[in-house]
Amino acid sequence: LMLEFKKESRIFCGISTAFLLSSTSGVSANKIVKKPNVLFIIMDDMNNWTGYLGVNKQVKTPNLDKLSARAINFCNGYAAAPLSNPSRSALMSGIPPYTSGVYSNGESIAEHPVVNNSVFMPQHFKNNGYETIAAGKIFHTKPSKEIMTAMWDDMSNIDGGYGPWIQHTTLPPYLQDRARDFQEWTGPDTDFPDVINSQKIIQFIEQSHEKPFFAAMGFYRPHNPWTAPKRFFDLYDINAIQRPYTTPDDLNDIPQYAIDNFIGQKNRDVIKYMAENGNENGNYWNQFIRAYLACVSFADERVGMIINELDRSPYAENTWIVLIGDNGFHHGEKERRAKAALWRKANNVPFLIVPPKNYKAAKPAICKHPVSLLDLYPTLVDACKLKPVENNQ
């Protein structure tokens, strides 16, 4: 059930039973007028709480579930690092953090020559005749301006930010932090950059394109702040929220120095407050989890809008769809820093690849073998029949 790439020793599991990335795939050249398009979607802090993965039984993700039914579902897909910057740097360049030197969110890619001077995935597609567009959060920190310009034909909607931020707080004054809190948003959906950015991608798909395209959409949700339109909070009964399992003595065997650096005093104060006052003063554990679930469902709706537009377009017949998360996010006693750990939940991410509709050799499948987001770059290059970048992959 494994396929070995011709140019390298990397193994990508499960693909051979679903779509063969080789000249014997059964797709003749005269059936594809031009090179296939790529729709690339990346979610921020999207862990494995999706309906189709079945890890969390309460989450509502109808659009992701529908997409997974058409996809190769790499349910054991893992990020190269459990933080946004090193993870995104690695998957976009094909260069792992231990080679690039990008280990933390505070390091700028532009200041790391090994990765900054590499050929990033969208840049390689553009160099091979593709029209490239980016909207939302694609990188955490960016390559140099020269590289960004060389990479994207249209990046007018890149970034946008994590907002809207909390306007009022239910936490006590000494714990108030706009990144820790939650709010049912009653303003217009367009207050959210994810809405504006995803609409940009929808409009791009509606247009006529003479060249094949690489369209990248980076969602900020479900990353905090946990604000989402109120209707998504209404999907979840606060009294029926299922909490992740935690053990009260989980930190007992960890030295104080490690606790201070791993969690920090303010996070411990939040944990203590929620443990002692959660049910009496607002049921905060349930509120936090409900807010994250609302953000997941919000992102799911926007993903569905993009996919529906693609399916209505003439590009549906010849477009690869990729949907991934940049790192996991563990909801438990150490939730604020869990994504920066080597636990499975901090690294396991959604990873779906949907072949073009005209790719008759492809069938939906589930791959349970561990795979890495580092393999995405060479996989898409092979799927679109481009020459690999030797120094990257």
C-alpha atoms as a printed R data frame, in Angstrom:
    type eleno elety resid chain resno       x      y       z
1   ATOM     1    CA   LEU     A     1   0.000  0.000   0.000
2   ATOM     2    CA   MET     A     2   2.959  2.298  -0.366
3   ATOM     3    CA   LEU     A     3   4.389  4.219  -3.261
4   ATOM     4    CA   GLU     A     4   8.028  5.189  -3.491
5   ATOM     5    CA   PHE     A     5   8.842  8.364  -5.378
6   ATOM     6    CA   LYS     A     6  11.186  7.938  -8.336
7   ATOM     7    CA   LYS     A     7  13.494 10.808  -7.362
8   ATOM     8    CA   GLU     A     8  13.813 10.067  -3.673
9   ATOM     9    CA   SER     A     9  13.400  7.584  -0.885
10  ATOM    10    CA   ARG     A    10  10.357  9.209   0.715
11  ATOM    11    CA   ILE     A    11   7.375  6.961   1.245
12  ATOM    12    CA   PHE     A    12   3.835  8.262   0.937
13  ATOM    13    CA   CYS     A    13   1.342  5.668   2.127
14  ATOM    14    CA   GLY     A    14  -2.009  4.686   0.706
15  ATOM    15    CA   ILE     A    15  -1.773  6.713  -2.465
16  ATOM    16    CA   SER     A    16  -1.161  3.722  -4.707
17  ATOM    17    CA   THR     A    17  -4.578  2.284  -3.913
18  ATOM    18    CA   ALA     A    18  -6.322  5.571  -4.575
19  ATOM    19    CA   PHE     A    19  -4.445  7.503  -7.197
20  ATOM    20    CA   LEU     A    20  -1.206  6.478  -8.853
21  ATOM    21    CA   LEU     A    21   1.123  9.404  -9.349
22  ATOM    22    CA   SER     A    22   2.845  7.917 -12.354
23  ATOM    23    CA   SER     A    23   2.508  7.578 -16.104
24  ATOM    24    CA   THR     A    24   0.564  4.335 -15.618
25  ATOM    25    CA   SER     A    25  -2.252  6.037 -13.695
26  ATOM    26    CA   GLY     A    26  -4.769  5.336 -16.435
27  ATOM    27    CA   VAL     A    27  -5.290  8.982 -17.344
28  ATOM    28    CA   SER     A    28  -4.317  9.583 -20.933
29  ATOM    29    CA   ALA     A    29  -2.757 12.880 -21.955
30  ATOM    30    CA   ASN     A    30  -5.568 13.791 -24.347
31  ATOM    31    CA   LYS     A    31  -8.072 13.826 -21.477
32  ATOM    32    CA   ILE     A    32  -6.303 16.675 -19.739
33  ATOM    33    CA   VAL     A    33  -6.190 19.839 -21.813
34  ATOM    34    CA   LYS     A    34  -3.736 21.570 -19.493
35  ATOM    35    CA   LYS     A    35  -1.938 20.961 -16.259
36  ATOM    36    CA   PRO     A    36  -4.248 20.456 -13.298
37  ATOM    37    CA   ASN     A    37  -5.082 23.273 -10.917
38  ATOM    38    CA   VAL     A    38  -4.427 23.187  -7.186
39  ATOM    39    CA   LEU     A    39  -6.749 24.495  -4.479
40  ATOM    40    CA   PHE     A    40  -4.706 24.599  -1.282
41  ATOM    41    CA   ILE     A    41  -6.480 25.182   2.056
42  ATOM    42    CA   ILE     A    42  -4.676 25.421   5.373
43  ATOM    43    CA   MET     A    43  -6.326 25.803   8.799
44  ATOM    44    CA   ASP     A    44  -4.722 27.348  11.887
45  ATOM    45    CA   ASP     A    45  -4.678 25.304  15.120
46  ATOM    46    CA   MET     A    46  -7.104 22.807  13.588
47  ATOM    47    CA   ASN     A    47  -6.692 19.600  15.540
48  ATOM    48    CA   ASN     A    48  -8.354 16.266  14.830
49  ATOM    49    CA   TRP     A    49 -11.731 17.399  16.158
50  ATOM    50    CA   THR     A    50 -13.635 16.865  12.935
51  ATOM    51    CA   GLY     A    51 -16.670 14.737  12.353
52  ATOM    52    CA   TYR     A    52 -15.010 12.537   9.747
53  ATOM    53    CA   LEU     A    53 -12.067 11.652  12.005
54  ATOM    54    CA   GLY     A    54 -14.422 10.594  14.792
55  ATOM    55    CA   VAL     A    55 -12.142 11.695  17.643
56  ATOM    56    CA   ASN     A    56 -14.642 14.207  18.996
57  ATOM    57    CA   LYS     A    57 -18.239 13.022  18.762
58  ATOM    58    CA   GLN     A    58 -19.860 16.407  19.372
59  ATOM    59    CA   VAL     A    59 -18.185 18.586  16.732
60  ATOM    60    CA   LYS     A    60 -20.255 19.556  13.684
61  ATOM    61    CA   THR     A    61 -18.274 19.746  10.435
62  ATOM    62    CA   PRO     A    62 -20.681 18.732   7.649
63  ATOM    63    CA   ASN     A    63 -18.595 20.263   4.862
64  ATOM    64    CA   LEU     A    64 -15.323 18.685   5.934
65  ATOM    65    CA   ASP     A    65 -17.146 15.380   6.350
66  ATOM    66    CA   LYS     A    66 -18.531 15.668   2.829
67  ATOM    67    CA   LEU     A    67 -15.112 16.559   1.461
68  ATOM    68    CA   SER     A    68 -13.454 13.630   3.236
69  ATOM    69    CA   ALA     A    69 -15.876 11.249   1.522
70  ATOM    70    CA   ARG     A    70 -14.220 12.243  -1.776
71  ATOM    71    CA   ALA     A    71 -10.692 12.317  -0.455
72  ATOM    72    CA   ILE     A    72  -7.667 10.337   0.443
73  ATOM    73    CA   ASN     A    73  -7.863 10.807   4.197
74  ATOM    74    CA   PHE     A    74  -4.441 10.644   5.812
75  ATOM    75    CA   CYS     A    75  -5.781 10.249   9.341
76  ATOM    76    CA   ASN     A    76  -2.253  9.887  10.735
77  ATOM    77    CA   GLY     A    77  -0.889 13.011   9.090
78  ATOM    78    CA   TYR     A    78   1.636 14.953  11.138
79  ATOM    79    CA   ALA     A    79   3.136 18.411  11.030
80  ATOM    80    CA   ALA     A    80   6.913 18.794  10.850
81  ATOM    81    CA   ALA     A    81   6.743 20.827  14.077
82  ATOM    82    CA   PRO     A    82   3.976 21.580  16.603
83  ATOM    83    CA   LEU     A    83   4.056 25.341  15.970
84  ATOM    84    CA   SER     A    84   2.788 27.447  13.079
85  ATOM    85    CA   ASN     A    85   6.014 29.052  11.885
86  ATOM    86    CA   PRO     A    86   8.287 25.996  11.651
87  ATOM    87    CA   SER     A    87   5.417 23.838  10.414
88  ATOM    88    CA   ARG     A    88   4.369 26.192   7.624
89  ATOM    89    CA   SER     A    89   7.950 26.996   6.689
90  ATOM    90    CA   ALA     A    90   8.665 23.281   6.301
91  ATOM    91    CA   LEU     A    91   5.577 22.302   4.317
92  ATOM    92    CA   MET     A    92   5.850 25.296   1.973
93  ATOM    93    CA   SER     A    93   9.543 24.741   1.290
94  ATOM    94    CA   GLY     A    94  10.015 21.006   1.747
95  ATOM    95    CA   ILE     A    95  12.880 21.805   4.141
96  ATOM    96    CA   PRO     A    96  12.582 20.463   7.714
97  ATOM    97    CA   PRO     A    97  13.191 22.759  10.702
98  ATOM    98    CA   TYR     A    98  16.436 21.019  11.679
99  ATOM    99    CA   THR     A    99  17.839 22.054   8.288
100 ATOM   100    CA   SER     A   100  16.259 25.492   7.939
101 ATOM   101    CA   GLY     A   101  16.855 26.554  11.533
102 ATOM   102    CA   VAL     A   102  13.274 27.847  11.885
103 ATOM   103    CA   TYR     A   103  12.176 26.480  15.247
104 ATOM   104    CA   SER     A   104   9.881 29.062  16.828
105 ATOM   105    CA   ASN     A   105   7.089 31.448  15.923
106 ATOM   106    CA   GLY     A   106   9.266 34.461  16.668
107 ATOM   107    CA   GLU     A   107  11.900 33.703  14.047
108 ATOM   108    CA   SER     A   108  11.557 35.356  10.668
109 ATOM   109    CA   ILE     A   109  11.850 33.095   7.630
110 ATOM   110    CA   ALA     A   110  13.451 35.986   5.774
111 ATOM   111    CA   GLU     A   111  16.394 35.857   8.188
112 ATOM   112    CA   HIS     A   112  17.095 32.162   7.576
113 ATOM   113    CA   PRO     A   113  18.921 31.919   4.228
114 ATOM   114    CA   VAL     A   114  18.536 28.157   3.795
115 ATOM   115    CA   VAL     A   115  14.766 28.385   3.622
116 ATOM   116    CA   ASN     A   116  14.380 31.974   2.375
117 ATOM   117    CA   ASN     A   117  16.529 31.239  -0.677
118 ATOM   118    CA   SER     A   118  14.763 27.981  -1.453
119 ATOM   119    CA   VAL     A   119  12.059 27.558  -4.073
120 ATOM   120    CA   PHE     A   120   8.764 27.574  -2.206
121 ATOM   121    CA   MET     A   121   5.911 25.401  -3.411
122 ATOM   122    CA   PRO     A   122   3.757 28.221  -4.934
123 ATOM   123    CA   GLN     A   123   6.862 29.742  -6.493
124 ATOM   124    CA   HIS     A   124   7.700 26.445  -8.192
125 ATOM   125    CA   PHE     A   125   4.188 26.295  -9.628
126 ATOM   126    CA   LYS     A   126   4.423 29.888 -10.828
127 ATOM   127    CA   ASN     A   127   7.802 29.133 -12.439
128 ATOM   128    CA   ASN     A   128   6.051 26.360 -14.345
129 ATOM   129    CA   GLY     A   129   3.356 28.566 -15.861
130 ATOM   130    CA   TYR     A   130   0.779 28.645 -13.070
131 ATOM   131    CA   GLU     A   131  -1.242 31.656 -11.965
132 ATOM   132    CA   THR     A   132  -0.836 31.954  -8.190
133 ATOM   133    CA   ILE     A   133  -3.042 33.657  -5.637
134 ATOM   134    CA   ALA     A   134  -2.883 33.781  -1.840
135 ATOM   135    CA   ALA     A   135  -5.533 34.890   0.648
136 ATOM   136    CA   GLY     A   136  -5.371 34.780   4.428
137 ATOM   137    CA   LYS     A   137  -2.638 33.213   6.523
138 ATOM   138    CA   ILE     A   138  -0.295 31.096   4.416
139 ATOM   139    CA   PHE     A   139   2.983 31.738   6.226
140 ATOM   140    CA   HIS     A   140   3.337 32.639   9.903
141 ATOM   141    CA   THR     A   141   6.386 34.788   9.204
142 ATOM   142    CA   LYS     A   142   7.145 35.531   5.599
143 ATOM   143    CA   PRO     A   143  10.078 35.141   3.237
144 ATOM   144    CA   SER     A   144  11.641 38.331   1.942
145 ATOM   145    CA   LYS     A   145   9.546 40.780  -0.081
146 ATOM   146    CA   GLU     A   146  11.438 39.785  -3.230
147 ATOM   147    CA   ILE     A   147  10.562 36.125  -2.719
148 ATOM   148    CA   MET     A   148   6.930 36.915  -1.923
149 ATOM   149    CA   THR     A   149   6.632 38.959  -5.112
150 ATOM   150    CA   ALA     A   150   8.198 36.142  -7.105
151 ATOM   151    CA   MET     A   151   5.808 33.654  -5.528
152 ATOM   152    CA   TRP     A   152   2.372 35.228  -5.954
153 ATOM   153    CA   ASP     A   153   0.609 36.898  -8.883
154 ATOM   154    CA   ASP     A   154  -2.037 38.153  -6.465
155 ATOM   155    CA   MET     A   155  -1.477 38.559  -2.735
156 ATOM   156    CA   SER     A   156  -3.762 41.543  -2.247
157 ATOM   157    CA   ASN     A   157  -5.749 39.591   0.350
158 ATOM   158    CA   ILE     A   158  -2.869 37.907   2.117
159 ATOM   159    CA   ASP     A   159  -3.037 38.095   5.930
160 ATOM   160    CA   GLY     A   160  -5.969 39.856   7.578
161 ATOM   161    CA   GLY     A   161  -5.350 38.994  11.205
162 ATOM   162    CA   TYR     A   162  -6.914 36.885  13.936
163 ATOM   163    CA   GLY     A   163  -9.760 39.259  14.760
164 ATOM   164    CA   PRO     A   164 -12.277 40.325  15.571
165 ATOM   165    CA   TRP     A   165 -10.956 40.433  19.122
166 ATOM   166    CA   ILE     A   166 -12.946 40.201  22.320
167 ATOM   167    CA   GLN     A   167 -14.960 43.338  23.015
168 ATOM   168    CA   HIS     A   168 -16.118 42.315  26.468
169 ATOM   169    CA   THR     A   169 -14.852 39.674  28.853
170 ATOM   170    CA   THR     A   170 -16.388 37.314  31.357
171 ATOM   171    CA   LEU     A   171 -13.100 36.488  33.055
172 ATOM   172    CA   PRO     A   172 -12.159 38.171  36.350
173 ATOM   173    CA   PRO     A   173  -9.965 41.281  35.965
174 ATOM   174    CA   TYR     A   174  -6.664 39.650  36.901
175 ATOM   175    CA   LEU     A   175  -7.151 36.969  34.255
176 ATOM   176    CA   GLN     A   176  -8.508 39.076  31.432
177 ATOM   177    CA   ASP     A   177  -6.694 38.449  28.169
178 ATOM   178    CA   ARG     A   178  -8.227 38.952  24.734
179 ATOM   179    CA   ALA     A   179  -6.429 35.822  23.481
180 ATOM   180    CA   ARG     A   180  -7.815 33.604  26.261
181 ATOM   181    CA   ASP     A   181 -11.430 34.642  26.212
182 ATOM   182    CA   PHE     A   182 -14.434 33.868  24.032
183 ATOM   183    CA   GLN     A   183 -17.381 35.764  22.607
184 ATOM   184    CA   GLU     A   184 -20.504 35.088  20.585
185 ATOM   185    CA   TRP     A   185 -20.173 37.597  17.766
186 ATOM   186    CA   THR     A   186 -23.333 39.466  16.836
187 ATOM   187    CA   GLY     A   187 -21.805 41.812  14.253
188 ATOM   188    CA   PRO     A   188 -21.698 41.055  10.518
189 ATOM   189    CA   ASP     A   189 -19.757 38.045   9.270
190 ATOM   190    CA   THR     A   190 -17.550 40.417   7.306
191 ATOM   191    CA   ASP     A   191 -15.965 41.481  10.599
192 ATOM   192    CA   PHE     A   192 -13.933 38.288  10.190
193 ATOM   193    CA   PRO     A   193 -10.922 38.283   7.831
194 ATOM   194    CA   ASP     A   194 -11.680 34.617   7.081
195 ATOM   195    CA   VAL     A   195 -14.950 35.682   5.455
196 ATOM   196    CA   ILE     A   196 -13.362 38.416   3.345
197 ATOM   197    CA   ASN     A   197 -10.400 36.238   2.356
198 ATOM   198    CA   SER     A   198 -12.462 33.178   1.459
199 ATOM   199    CA   GLN     A   199 -14.735 35.383  -0.640
200 ATOM   200    CA   LYS     A   200 -11.638 36.499  -2.557
201 ATOM   201    CA   ILE     A   201 -10.875 32.864  -3.418
202 ATOM   202    CA   ILE     A   202 -14.505 32.265  -4.402
203 ATOM   203    CA   GLN     A   203 -14.383 35.263  -6.738
204 ATOM   204    CA   PHE     A   204 -11.127 33.983  -8.200
205 ATOM   205    CA   ILE     A   205 -12.722 30.613  -8.972
206 ATOM   206    CA   GLU     A   206 -15.657 32.394 -10.629
207 ATOM   207    CA   GLN     A   207 -13.306 34.068 -13.090
208 ATOM   208    CA   SER     A   208 -12.004 32.686 -16.365
209 ATOM   209    CA   HIS     A   209  -8.362 31.574 -16.291
210 ATOM   210    CA   GLU     A   210  -6.283 30.753 -19.316
211 ATOM   211    CA   LYS     A   211  -3.440 29.327 -17.257
212 ATOM   212    CA   PRO     A   212  -3.627 26.596 -14.624
213 ATOM   213    CA   PHE     A   213  -3.792 28.054 -11.141
214 ATOM   214    CA   PHE     A   214  -2.458 27.466  -7.636
215 ATOM   215    CA   ALA     A   215  -4.946 29.095  -5.266
216 ATOM   216    CA   ALA     A   216  -4.058 29.152  -1.560
217 ATOM   217    CA   MET     A   217  -6.519 29.976   1.217
218 ATOM   218    CA   GLY     A   218  -5.253 30.251   4.788
219 ATOM   219    CA   PHE     A   219  -7.923 30.292   7.516
220 ATOM   220    CA   TYR     A   220  -7.221 31.933  10.870
221 ATOM   221    CA   ARG     A   221  -9.943 29.948  12.590
222 ATOM   222    CA   PRO     A   222 -10.192 27.922  14.692
223 ATOM   223    CA   HIS     A   223  -7.151 29.689  16.234
224 ATOM   224    CA   ASN     A   224  -8.034 32.004  19.105
225 ATOM   225    CA   PRO     A   225  -9.462 34.509  19.854
226 ATOM   226    CA   TRP     A   226 -12.456 32.213  20.045
227 ATOM   227    CA   THR     A   227 -14.921 34.575  18.462
228 ATOM   228    CA   ALA     A   228 -17.400 33.301  15.894
229 ATOM   229    CA   PRO     A   229 -20.854 34.343  14.700
230 ATOM   230    CA   LYS     A   230 -23.423 33.553  17.370
231 ATOM   231    CA   ARG     A   231 -25.187 30.956  15.234
232 ATOM   232    CA   PHE     A   232 -22.183 28.650  15.592
233 ATOM   233    CA   PHE     A   233 -22.232 28.894  19.384
234 ATOM   234    CA   ASP     A   234 -25.916 28.022  19.174
235 ATOM   235    CA   LEU     A   235 -24.991 24.684  17.600
236 ATOM   236    CA   TYR     A   236 -23.623 23.485  20.936
237 ATOM   237    CA   ASP     A   237 -25.514 23.107  24.213
238 ATOM   238    CA   ILE     A   238 -23.273 24.482  26.939
239 ATOM   239    CA   ASN     A   239 -24.594 21.914  29.414
240 ATOM   240    CA   ALA     A   240 -23.890 19.006  27.081
241 ATOM   241    CA   ILE     A   241 -20.252 19.804  26.272
242 ATOM   242    CA   GLN     A   242 -17.970 16.810  26.646
243 ATOM   243    CA   ARG     A   243 -14.641 17.678  28.239
244 ATOM   244    CA   PRO     A   244 -11.381 15.974  27.281
245 ATOM   245    CA   TYR     A   245 -10.028 13.532  29.811
246 ATOM   246    CA   THR     A   246  -7.396 14.908  32.171
247 ATOM   247    CA   THR     A   247  -5.717 13.471  35.245
248 ATOM   248    CA   PRO     A   248  -5.425 15.644  38.360
249 ATOM   249    CA   ASP     A   249  -1.886 14.454  39.064
250 ATOM   250    CA   ASP     A   250  -0.606 14.891  35.509
251 ATOM   251    CA   LEU     A   251   2.044 17.460  36.482
252 ATOM   252    CA   ASN     A   252   3.212 15.799  39.696
253 ATOM   253    CA   ASP     A   253   6.283 14.196  38.158
254 ATOM   254    CA   ILE     A   254   7.447 17.323  36.303
255 ATOM   255    CA   PRO     A   255  10.113 19.557  37.879
256 ATOM   256    CA   GLN     A   256   9.027 23.053  38.908
257 ATOM   257    CA   TYR     A   257  11.418 24.621  36.390
258 ATOM   258    CA   ALA     A   258   9.708 22.751  33.556
259 ATOM   259    CA   ILE     A   259   6.265 23.766  34.803
260 ATOM   260    CA   ASP     A   260   7.285 27.428  35.002
261 ATOM   261    CA   ASN     A   261   8.603 27.376  31.441
262 ATOM   262    CA   PHE     A   262   5.955 25.121  29.967
263 ATOM   263    CA   ILE     A   263   2.815 26.649  31.435
264 ATOM   264    CA   GLY     A   264   3.730 29.888  33.204
265 ATOM   265    CA   GLN     A   265   2.140 31.527  36.199
266 ATOM   266    CA   LYS     A   266  -0.762 33.232  34.416
267 ATOM   267    CA   ASN     A   267  -1.826 30.028  32.698
268 ATOM   268    CA   ARG     A   268  -1.700 28.216  36.025
269 ATOM   269    CA   ASP     A   269  -3.888 30.951  37.506
270 ATOM   270    CA   VAL     A   270  -6.401 30.427  34.708
271 ATOM   271    CA   ILE     A   271  -6.377 26.670  35.271
272 ATOM   272    CA   LYS     A   272  -6.777 27.120  39.016
273 ATOM   273    CA   TYR     A   273  -9.615 29.609  38.612
274 ATOM   274    CA   MET     A   274 -11.449 27.409  36.141
275 ATOM   275    CA   ALA     A   275 -11.015 24.349  38.343
276 ATOM   276    CA   GLU     A   276 -12.228 26.075  41.499
277 ATOM   277    CA   ASN     A   277 -14.934 28.323  40.050
278 ATOM   278    CA   GLY     A   278 -15.838 26.765  36.732
279 ATOM   279    CA   ASN     A   279 -19.308 25.499  37.563
280 ATOM   280    CA   GLU     A   280 -20.248 28.240  39.997
281 ATOM   281    CA   ASN     A   281 -19.103 31.235  37.940
282 ATOM   282    CA   GLY     A   282 -19.801 30.585  34.304
283 ATOM   283    CA   ASN     A   283 -18.773 26.970  33.667
284 ATOM   284    CA   TYR     A   284 -15.547 28.119  32.014
285 ATOM   285    CA   TRP     A   285 -14.188 24.750  30.906
286 ATOM   286    CA   ASN     A   286 -17.356 24.139  28.917
287 ATOM   287    CA   GLN     A   287 -17.348 27.713  27.614
288 ATOM   288    CA   PHE     A   288 -13.820 27.446  26.276
289 ATOM   289    CA   ILE     A   289 -14.472 24.117  24.566
290 ATOM   290    CA   ARG     A   290 -17.793 25.306  23.172
291 ATOM   291    CA   ALA     A   291 -16.103 28.411  21.745
292 ATOM   292    CA   TYR     A   292 -13.415 26.325  20.025
293 ATOM   293    CA   LEU     A   293 -16.070 24.028  18.568
294 ATOM   294    CA   ALA     A   294 -17.981 27.091  17.318
295 ATOM   295    CA   CYS     A   295 -14.827 28.324  15.568
296 ATOM   296    CA   VAL     A   296 -14.310 24.909  13.968
297 ATOM   297    CA   SER     A   297 -17.877 24.902  12.632
298 ATOM   298    CA   PHE     A   298 -17.458 28.485  11.410
299 ATOM   299    CA   ALA     A   299 -14.339 27.554   9.441
300 ATOM   300    CA   ASP     A   300 -16.144 24.463   8.146
301 ATOM   301    CA   GLU     A   301 -18.912 26.616   6.664
302 ATOM   302    CA   ARG     A   302 -16.426 28.831   4.807
303 ATOM   303    CA   VAL     A   303 -14.543 25.789   3.479
304 ATOM   304    CA   GLY     A   304 -17.837 24.460   2.187
305 ATOM   305    CA   MET     A   305 -18.549 27.682   0.340
306 ATOM   306    CA   ILE     A   306 -15.214 27.514  -1.465
307 ATOM   307    CA   ILE     A   307 -15.632 23.841  -2.385
308 ATOM   308    CA   ASN     A   308 -19.198 24.383  -3.571
309 ATOM   309    CA   GLU     A   309 -18.042 27.188  -5.844
310 ATOM   310    CA   LEU     A   310 -15.269 25.005  -7.244
311 ATOM   311    CA   ASP     A   311 -17.722 22.154  -7.844
312 ATOM   312    CA   ARG     A   312 -19.998 24.511  -9.792
313 ATOM   313    CA   SER     A   313 -17.119 25.758 -11.920
314 ATOM   314    CA   PRO     A   314 -15.514 24.202 -15.001
315 ATOM   315    CA   TYR     A   315 -12.324 23.779 -12.944
316 ATOM   316    CA   ALA     A   316 -13.809 20.979 -10.825
317 ATOM   317    CA   GLU     A   317 -12.858 18.463 -13.485
318 ATOM   318    CA   ASN     A   318  -9.174 19.275 -13.284
319 ATOM   319    CA   THR     A   319  -8.332 20.554  -9.790
320 ATOM   320    CA   TRP     A   320  -6.526 18.872  -6.928
321 ATOM   321    CA   ILE     A   321  -7.901 19.923  -3.544
322 ATOM   322    CA   VAL     A   322  -5.659 19.830  -0.493
323 ATOM   323    CA   LEU     A   323  -6.870 20.606   3.016
324 ATOM   324    CA   ILE     A   324  -4.519 20.483   5.987
325 ATOM   325    CA   GLY     A   325  -3.982 21.890   9.463
326 ATOM   326    CA   ASP     A   326  -0.669 23.482  10.433
327 ATOM   327    CA   ASN     A   327  -0.486 21.900  13.898
328 ATOM   328    CA   GLY     A   328  -2.754 20.223  16.374
329 ATOM   329    CA   PHE     A   329  -4.215 21.729  19.508
330 ATOM   330    CA   HIS     A   330  -4.792 19.681  22.667
331 ATOM   331    CA   HIS     A   331  -7.700 20.758  24.881
332 ATOM   332    CA   GLY     A   332  -6.822 19.687  28.356
333 ATOM   333    CA   GLU     A   333  -5.188 20.866  31.514
334 ATOM   334    CA   LYS     A   334  -2.258 22.286  29.539
335 ATOM   335    CA   GLU     A   335  -4.275 23.574  26.570
336 ATOM   336    CA   ARG     A   336  -2.564 26.951  26.256
337 ATOM   337    CA   ARG     A   337   0.841 25.494  25.394
338 ATOM   338    CA   ALA     A   338  -0.009 21.956  24.314
339 ATOM   339    CA   LYS     A   339   0.528 22.681  20.628
340 ATOM   340    CA   ALA     A   340   4.194 23.385  21.402
341 ATOM   341    CA   ALA     A   341   4.770 19.852  22.645
342 ATOM   342    CA   LEU     A   342   5.709 16.532  21.119
343 ATOM   343    CA   TRP     A   343   2.457 14.879  22.085
344 ATOM   344    CA   ARG     A   344   0.506 13.208  19.321
345 ATOM   345    CA   LYS     A   345  -2.436 15.600  19.642
346 ATOM   346    CA   ALA     A   346  -0.117 18.561  19.165
347 ATOM   347    CA   ASN     A   347   1.173 17.225  15.848
348 ATOM   348    CA   ASN     A   348  -1.692 15.218  14.335
349 ATOM   349    CA   VAL     A   349  -3.574 17.358  11.812
350 ATOM   350    CA   PRO     A   350  -6.382 17.011   9.250
351 ATOM   351    CA   PHE     A   351  -4.864 15.975   5.939
352 ATOM   352    CA   LEU     A   352  -7.124 15.481   2.912
353 ATOM   353    CA   ILE     A   353  -6.222 15.219  -0.766
354 ATOM   354    CA   VAL     A   354  -9.090 15.196  -3.257
355 ATOM   355    CA   PRO     A   355  -8.190 14.268  -6.841
356 ATOM   356    CA   PRO     A   356  -9.734 16.049  -9.844
357 ATOM   357    CA   LYS     A   357 -13.070 14.677 -10.960
358 ATOM   358    CA   ASN     A   358 -11.586 13.635 -14.294
359 ATOM   359    CA   TYR     A   359  -8.979 11.516 -12.517
360 ATOM   360    CA   LYS     A   360 -10.791  8.218 -12.992
361 ATOM   361    CA   ALA     A   361  -8.087  6.148 -11.321
362 ATOM   362    CA   ALA     A   362  -8.789  7.847  -7.986
363 ATOM   363    CA   LYS     A   363 -11.031  6.400  -5.320
364 ATOM   364    CA   PRO     A   364 -11.706  7.650  -1.797
365 ATOM   365    CA   ALA     A   365  -9.522  5.898   0.732
366 ATOM   366    CA   ILE     A   366  -8.241  6.064   4.286
367 ATOM   367    CA   CYS     A   367  -4.526  5.846   4.963
368 ATOM   368    CA   LYS     A   368  -3.683  4.906   8.545
369 ATOM   369    CA   HIS     A   369   0.065  4.876   8.047
370 ATOM   370    CA   PRO     A   370   1.887  7.909   9.529
371 ATOM   371    CA   VAL     A   371   2.713 10.522   6.904
372 ATOM   372    CA   SER     A   372   4.296 13.952   7.074
373 ATOM   373    CA   LEU     A   373   3.217 17.333   5.738
374 ATOM   374    CA   LEU     A   374   6.776 17.558   4.409
375 ATOM   375    CA   ASP     A   375   5.704 15.129   1.708
376 ATOM   376    CA   LEU     A   376   2.960 17.391   0.408
377 ATOM   377    CA   TYR     A   377   5.227 19.553  -1.775
378 ATOM   378    CA   PRO     A   378   6.776 16.660  -3.762
379 ATOM   379    CA   THR     A   379   3.394 14.903  -3.960
380 ATOM   380    CA   LEU     A   380   1.697 17.881  -5.601
381 ATOM   381    CA   VAL     A   381   4.675 18.410  -7.893
382 ATOM   382    CA   ASP     A   382   4.407 14.786  -9.002
383 ATOM   383    CA   ALA     A   383   0.608 14.898  -9.297
384 ATOM   384    CA   CYS     A   384   0.835 17.938 -11.575
385 ATOM   385    CA   LYS     A   385   3.723 16.392 -13.501
386 ATOM   386    CA   LEU     A   386   6.235 19.123 -12.723
387 ATOM   387    CA   LYS     A   387   9.948 18.534 -12.375
388 ATOM   388    CA   PRO     A   388  11.044 18.338  -8.733
389 ATOM   389    CA   VAL     A   389  13.209 20.992  -7.135
390 ATOM   390    CA   GLU     A   390  16.321 19.033  -6.292
391 ATOM   391    CA   ASN     A   391  17.655 21.276  -3.505
392 ATOM   392    CA   ASN     A   392  14.310 21.419  -1.701
393 ATOM   393    CA   GLN     A   393  12.914 17.939  -1.778
